[in-house]
Short mmCIF file of C-alpha atoms in Angstrom, two decimals:
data_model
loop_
_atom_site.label_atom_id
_atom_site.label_comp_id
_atom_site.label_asym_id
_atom_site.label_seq_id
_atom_site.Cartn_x
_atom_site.Cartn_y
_atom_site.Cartn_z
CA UNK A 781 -178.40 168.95 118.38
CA UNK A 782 -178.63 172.99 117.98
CA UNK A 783 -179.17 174.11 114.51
CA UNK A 784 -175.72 176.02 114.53
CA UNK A 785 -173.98 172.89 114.88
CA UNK A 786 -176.22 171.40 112.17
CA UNK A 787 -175.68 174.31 110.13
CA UNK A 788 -172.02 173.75 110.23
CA UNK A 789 -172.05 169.93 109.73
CA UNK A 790 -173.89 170.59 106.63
CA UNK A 791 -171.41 173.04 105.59
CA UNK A 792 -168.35 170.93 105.89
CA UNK A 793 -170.54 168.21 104.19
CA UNK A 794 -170.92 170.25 101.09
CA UNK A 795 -167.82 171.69 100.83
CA UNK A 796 -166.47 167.83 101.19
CA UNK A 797 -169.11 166.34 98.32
CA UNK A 798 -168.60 169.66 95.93
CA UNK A 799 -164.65 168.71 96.65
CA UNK A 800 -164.69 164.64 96.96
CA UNK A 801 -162.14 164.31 93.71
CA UNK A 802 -159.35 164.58 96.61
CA UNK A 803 -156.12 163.28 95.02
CA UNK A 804 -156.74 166.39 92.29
CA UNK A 805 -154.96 168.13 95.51
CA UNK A 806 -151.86 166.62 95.18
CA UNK A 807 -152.05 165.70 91.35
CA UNK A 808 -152.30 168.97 90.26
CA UNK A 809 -155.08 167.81 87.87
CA UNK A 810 -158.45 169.35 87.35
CA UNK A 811 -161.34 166.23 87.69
CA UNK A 812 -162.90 165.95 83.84
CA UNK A 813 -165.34 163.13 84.14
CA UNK A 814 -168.95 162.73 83.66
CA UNK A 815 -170.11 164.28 86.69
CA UNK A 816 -168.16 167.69 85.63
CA UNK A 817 -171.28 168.48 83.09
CA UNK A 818 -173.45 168.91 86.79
CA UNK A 819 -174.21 171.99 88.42
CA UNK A 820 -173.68 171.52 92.27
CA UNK A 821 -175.68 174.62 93.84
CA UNK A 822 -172.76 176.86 95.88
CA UNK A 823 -170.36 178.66 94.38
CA UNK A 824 -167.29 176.05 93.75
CA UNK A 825 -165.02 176.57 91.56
CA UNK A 826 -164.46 174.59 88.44
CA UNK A 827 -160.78 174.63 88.37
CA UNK A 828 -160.77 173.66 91.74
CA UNK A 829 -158.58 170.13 91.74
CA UNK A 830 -161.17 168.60 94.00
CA UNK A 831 -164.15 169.71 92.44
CA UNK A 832 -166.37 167.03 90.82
CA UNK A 833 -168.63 169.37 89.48
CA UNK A 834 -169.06 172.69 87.92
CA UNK A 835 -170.03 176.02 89.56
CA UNK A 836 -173.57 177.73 88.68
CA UNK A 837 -171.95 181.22 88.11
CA UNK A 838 -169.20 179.87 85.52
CA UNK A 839 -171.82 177.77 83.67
CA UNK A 840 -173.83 181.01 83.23
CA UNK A 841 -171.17 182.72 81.95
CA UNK A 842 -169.63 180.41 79.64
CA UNK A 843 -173.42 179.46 78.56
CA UNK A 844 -174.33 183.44 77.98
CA UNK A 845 -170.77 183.46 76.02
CA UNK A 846 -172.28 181.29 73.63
CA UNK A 847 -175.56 182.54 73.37
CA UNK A 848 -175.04 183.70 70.03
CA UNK A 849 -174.86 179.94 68.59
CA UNK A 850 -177.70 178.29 71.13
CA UNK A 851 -179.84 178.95 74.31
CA UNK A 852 -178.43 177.89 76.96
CA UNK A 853 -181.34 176.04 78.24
CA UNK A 854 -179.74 173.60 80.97
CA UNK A 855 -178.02 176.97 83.48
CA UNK A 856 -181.06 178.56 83.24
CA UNK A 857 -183.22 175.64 84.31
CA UNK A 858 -180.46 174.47 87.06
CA UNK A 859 -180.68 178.34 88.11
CA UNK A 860 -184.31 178.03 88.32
CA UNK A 861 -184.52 174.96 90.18
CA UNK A 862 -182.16 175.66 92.55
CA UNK A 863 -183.78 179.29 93.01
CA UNK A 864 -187.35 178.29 93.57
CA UNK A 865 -186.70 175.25 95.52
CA UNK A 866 -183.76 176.71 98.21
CA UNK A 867 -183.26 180.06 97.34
CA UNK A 868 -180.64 181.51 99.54
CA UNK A 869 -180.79 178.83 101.65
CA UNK A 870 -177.69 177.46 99.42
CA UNK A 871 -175.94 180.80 101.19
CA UNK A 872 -176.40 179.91 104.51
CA UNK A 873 -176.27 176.26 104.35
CA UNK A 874 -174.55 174.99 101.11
CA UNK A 875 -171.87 177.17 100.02
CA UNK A 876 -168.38 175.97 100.80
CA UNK A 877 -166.85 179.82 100.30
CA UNK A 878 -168.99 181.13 102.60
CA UNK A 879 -168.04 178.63 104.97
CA UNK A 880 -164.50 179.92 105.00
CA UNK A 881 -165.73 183.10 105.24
CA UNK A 882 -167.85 182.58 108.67
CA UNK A 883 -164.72 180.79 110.14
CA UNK A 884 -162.48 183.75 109.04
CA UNK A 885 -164.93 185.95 111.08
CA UNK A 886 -164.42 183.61 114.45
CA UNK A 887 -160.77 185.50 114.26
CA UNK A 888 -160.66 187.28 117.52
CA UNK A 889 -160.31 191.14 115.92
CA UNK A 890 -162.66 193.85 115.93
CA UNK A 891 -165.90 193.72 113.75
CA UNK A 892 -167.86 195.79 112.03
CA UNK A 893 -171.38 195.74 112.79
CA UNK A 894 -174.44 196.46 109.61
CA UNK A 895 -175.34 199.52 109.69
CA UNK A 896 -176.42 201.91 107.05
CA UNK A 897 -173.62 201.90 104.67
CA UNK A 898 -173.00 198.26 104.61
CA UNK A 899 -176.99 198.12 103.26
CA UNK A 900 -176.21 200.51 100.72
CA UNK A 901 -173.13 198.41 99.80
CA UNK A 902 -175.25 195.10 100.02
CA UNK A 903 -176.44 196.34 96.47
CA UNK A 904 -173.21 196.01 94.73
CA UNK A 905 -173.84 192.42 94.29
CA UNK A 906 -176.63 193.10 91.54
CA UNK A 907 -174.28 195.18 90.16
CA UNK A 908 -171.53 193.10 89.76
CA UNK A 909 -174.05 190.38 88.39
CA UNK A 910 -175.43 192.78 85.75
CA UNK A 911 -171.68 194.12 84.91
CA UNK A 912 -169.66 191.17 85.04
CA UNK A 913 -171.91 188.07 85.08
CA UNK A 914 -174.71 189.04 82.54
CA UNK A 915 -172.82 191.94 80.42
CA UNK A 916 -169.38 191.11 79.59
CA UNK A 917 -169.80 187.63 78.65
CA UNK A 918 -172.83 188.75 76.26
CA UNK A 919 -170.75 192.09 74.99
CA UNK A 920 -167.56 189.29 73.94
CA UNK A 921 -170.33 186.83 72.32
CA UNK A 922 -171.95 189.32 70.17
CA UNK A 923 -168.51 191.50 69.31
CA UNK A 924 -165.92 188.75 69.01
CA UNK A 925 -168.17 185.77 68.85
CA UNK A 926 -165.42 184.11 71.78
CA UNK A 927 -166.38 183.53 75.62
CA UNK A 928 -164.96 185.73 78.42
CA UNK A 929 -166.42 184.86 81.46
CA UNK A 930 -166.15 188.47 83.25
CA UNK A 931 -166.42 187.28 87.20
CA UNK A 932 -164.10 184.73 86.76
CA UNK A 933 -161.52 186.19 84.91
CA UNK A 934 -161.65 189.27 86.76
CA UNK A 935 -162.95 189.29 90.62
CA UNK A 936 -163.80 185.40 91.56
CA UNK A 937 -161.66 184.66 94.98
CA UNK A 938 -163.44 181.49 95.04
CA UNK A 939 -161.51 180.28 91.87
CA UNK A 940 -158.34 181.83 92.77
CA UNK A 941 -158.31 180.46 96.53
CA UNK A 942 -159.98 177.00 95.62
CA UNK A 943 -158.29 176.81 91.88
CA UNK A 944 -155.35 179.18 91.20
CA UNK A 945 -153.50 178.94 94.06
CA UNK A 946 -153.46 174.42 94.87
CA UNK A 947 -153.37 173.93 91.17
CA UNK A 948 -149.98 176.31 91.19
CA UNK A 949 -148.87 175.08 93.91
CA UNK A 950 -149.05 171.21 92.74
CA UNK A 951 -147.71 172.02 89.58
CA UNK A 952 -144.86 174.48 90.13
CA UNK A 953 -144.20 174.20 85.87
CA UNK A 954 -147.79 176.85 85.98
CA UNK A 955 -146.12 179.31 87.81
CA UNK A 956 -144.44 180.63 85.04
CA UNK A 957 -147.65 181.58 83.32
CA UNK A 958 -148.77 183.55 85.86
CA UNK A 959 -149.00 187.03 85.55
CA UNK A 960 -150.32 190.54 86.31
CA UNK A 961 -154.10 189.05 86.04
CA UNK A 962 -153.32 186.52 88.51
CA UNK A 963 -151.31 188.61 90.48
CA UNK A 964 -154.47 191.45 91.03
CA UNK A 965 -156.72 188.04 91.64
CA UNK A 966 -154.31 187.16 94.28
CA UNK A 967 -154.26 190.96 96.34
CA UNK A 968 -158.31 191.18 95.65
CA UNK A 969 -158.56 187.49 97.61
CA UNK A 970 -155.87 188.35 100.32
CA UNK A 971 -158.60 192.05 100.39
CA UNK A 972 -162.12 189.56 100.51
CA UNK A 973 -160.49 187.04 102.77
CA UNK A 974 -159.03 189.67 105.36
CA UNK A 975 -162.44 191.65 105.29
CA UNK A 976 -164.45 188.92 106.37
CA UNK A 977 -162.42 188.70 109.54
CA UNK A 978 -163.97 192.24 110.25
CA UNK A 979 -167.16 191.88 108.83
CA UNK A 980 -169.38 188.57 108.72
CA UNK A 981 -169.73 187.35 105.06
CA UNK A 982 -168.19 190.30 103.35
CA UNK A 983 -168.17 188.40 99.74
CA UNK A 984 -171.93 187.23 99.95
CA UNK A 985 -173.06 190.71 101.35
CA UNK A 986 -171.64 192.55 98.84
CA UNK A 987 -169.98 190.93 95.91
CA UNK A 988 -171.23 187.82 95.15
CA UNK A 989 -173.54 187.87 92.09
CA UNK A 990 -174.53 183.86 92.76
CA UNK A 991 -176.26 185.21 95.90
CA UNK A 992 -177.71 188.01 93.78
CA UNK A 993 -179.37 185.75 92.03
CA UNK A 994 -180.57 183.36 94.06
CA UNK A 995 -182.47 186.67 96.35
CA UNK A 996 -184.76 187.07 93.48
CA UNK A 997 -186.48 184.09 94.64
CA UNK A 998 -186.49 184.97 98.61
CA UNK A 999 -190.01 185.57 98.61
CA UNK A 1000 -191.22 182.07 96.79
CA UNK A 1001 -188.74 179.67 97.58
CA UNK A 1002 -190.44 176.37 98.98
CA UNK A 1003 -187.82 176.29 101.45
CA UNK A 1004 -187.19 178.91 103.56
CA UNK A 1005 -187.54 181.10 106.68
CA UNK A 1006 -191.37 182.53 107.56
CA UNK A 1007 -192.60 184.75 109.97
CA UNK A 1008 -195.87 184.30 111.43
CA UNK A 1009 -197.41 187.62 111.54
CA UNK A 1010 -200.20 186.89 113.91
CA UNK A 1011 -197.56 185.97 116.30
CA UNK A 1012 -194.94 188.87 115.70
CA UNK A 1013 -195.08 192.17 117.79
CA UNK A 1014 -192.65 194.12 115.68
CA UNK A 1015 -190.12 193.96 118.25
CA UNK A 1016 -187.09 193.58 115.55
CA UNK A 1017 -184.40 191.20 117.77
CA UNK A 1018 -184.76 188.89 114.70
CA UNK A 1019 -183.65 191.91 112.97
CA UNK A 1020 -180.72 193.18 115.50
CA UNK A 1021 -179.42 189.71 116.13
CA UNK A 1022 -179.47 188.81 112.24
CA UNK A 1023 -175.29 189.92 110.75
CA UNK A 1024 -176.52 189.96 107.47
CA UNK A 1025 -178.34 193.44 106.00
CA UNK A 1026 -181.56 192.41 106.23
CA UNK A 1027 -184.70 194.77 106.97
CA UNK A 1028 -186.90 192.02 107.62
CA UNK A 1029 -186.77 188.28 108.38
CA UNK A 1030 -186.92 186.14 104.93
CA UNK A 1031 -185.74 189.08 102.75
CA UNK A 1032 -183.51 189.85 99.69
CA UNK A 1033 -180.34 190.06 101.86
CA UNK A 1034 -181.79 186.97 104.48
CA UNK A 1035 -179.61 183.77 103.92
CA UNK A 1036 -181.84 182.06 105.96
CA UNK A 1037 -179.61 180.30 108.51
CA UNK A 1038 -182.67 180.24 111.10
CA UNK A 1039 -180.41 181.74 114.32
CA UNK A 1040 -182.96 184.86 114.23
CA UNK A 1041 -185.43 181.71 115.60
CA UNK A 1042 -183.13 181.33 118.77
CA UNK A 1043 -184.12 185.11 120.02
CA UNK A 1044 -188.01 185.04 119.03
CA UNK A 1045 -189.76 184.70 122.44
CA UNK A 1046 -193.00 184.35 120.46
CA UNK A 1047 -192.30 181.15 117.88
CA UNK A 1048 -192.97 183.33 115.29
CA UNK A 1049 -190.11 182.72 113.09
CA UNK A 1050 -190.43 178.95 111.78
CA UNK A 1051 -189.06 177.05 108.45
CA UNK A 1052 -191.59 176.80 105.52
CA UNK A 1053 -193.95 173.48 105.64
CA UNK A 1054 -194.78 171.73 102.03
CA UNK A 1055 -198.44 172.11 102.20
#
């Protein structure tokens, strides 16, 4: 079996476990039991009717909302873990949203290939961490003392598409209280969604502050992509073949989804071995 093919099963598979509270679907009712005080480690909505556990990126907001009355000890370790353990392997293999993004990019329409603007906007992800993620929730604590989580209030298409929009449409009596900040949620998903069509992984590349974070641990993750340098010639197809804006194998922007292996003639690309 190919590792594309694994890759995908894996995919579905977390996107079905994050999701296995099912009959929340057609309920119209968000899962609340035990399991809901969990992290799972892609970014899945908490709202979501099928979601049995939280996502890392609202924890960390609502925690950093609340910083003013304790530490929030448990999203910080969770982040940790997850960090130095997978890094952004949880991008490339565990992350139900940007599963629907890589299907959305089979589409048959033109595509954007990296070049040197994309790079520059592959930054805007640490920006939208620092702004939304790590700022606003920590401005509200201090000022008002009362949580606004700033990336899911404001940008998250991962809540709208996987929370908003079933929840709404299972329980038409929410509709009602829907409004302008809903409606802009709506257009920016419909924007993200139809994006990713044209270029592969849009969100991750250059929104998605979850991925931000997890890059910061690229270079120390346990698991992982490596290069072996007394192997490589430098001959960058790992880099051409690659979709995502990375300027070497294993980097910041690397998701490390191991198809770069498929065009090294020299086996120099290989996944990290626990020593």
């Amino acid at each position: 079996m190919k590792l594309p093919f694994k890759r995908r099963l894996i995919q579905l598979a977390s996107a079905l476990l994050y999701n296995a509270h099912l009959k929340g679907f057609t309920e119209g009712q968000i899962y609340q039991g035990n399991l809901k005080g969990l992290c799972v480690p892609g970014l899945n909505c908490y709202s979501c009717p099928g979601a049995v556990a939280s996502c890392p990126l609202g924890s960390l907001q609502n925690a950093l909302s609340g910083v003013t009355y304790r530490m929030p000890y448990y999203i910080f370790g969770i982040l940790l873990l997850f960090g130095l353990l997978l890094g952004r392997i949880i991008c490339g293999f565990l992350c139900p949203f940007g599963l629907i993004q890589e299907l959305l990019h089979k589409i048959p329409v033109p595509k954007l290939k990296k070049n040197r603007i994309t790079r520059v906007l592959s930054c805007g992800k640490y920006v939208i961490l620092v702004i939304f993620v790590i700022y606003i929730p920590l401005f509200y604590a201090f000022r008002d003392g009362y949580p606004l989580p700033g990336f899911c209030k404001y940008i998250c298409p991962a809540g709208t598409l996987e929370g908003g929009l079933p929840l709404l449409i299972a329980d038409p009596s929410l509709r009602s209280l829907a409004g302008f900040l809903f409606s802009w949620k709506v257009a920016l998903m419909l924007i993200i969604l139809v994006s990713a069509m044209f270029i592969y992984r849009s969100f991750c590349r250059f929104i998605c502050p979850l991925g931000a974070i997890y890059a910061l641990f690229s270079k120390i993750a346990v698991f992982g992509i490596q290069v072996d340098e007394s192997k490589c010639t430098h001959c960058n197809q790992c880099i051409h073949h690659c979709m995502m804006d990375i300027k070497k194998v294993g980097d910041r922007e690397c998701i490390q989804c191991g198809s770069c292996r498929e065009v090294c003639h020299f086996d120099a690309i290989s996944w990290k071995k626990i020593k």
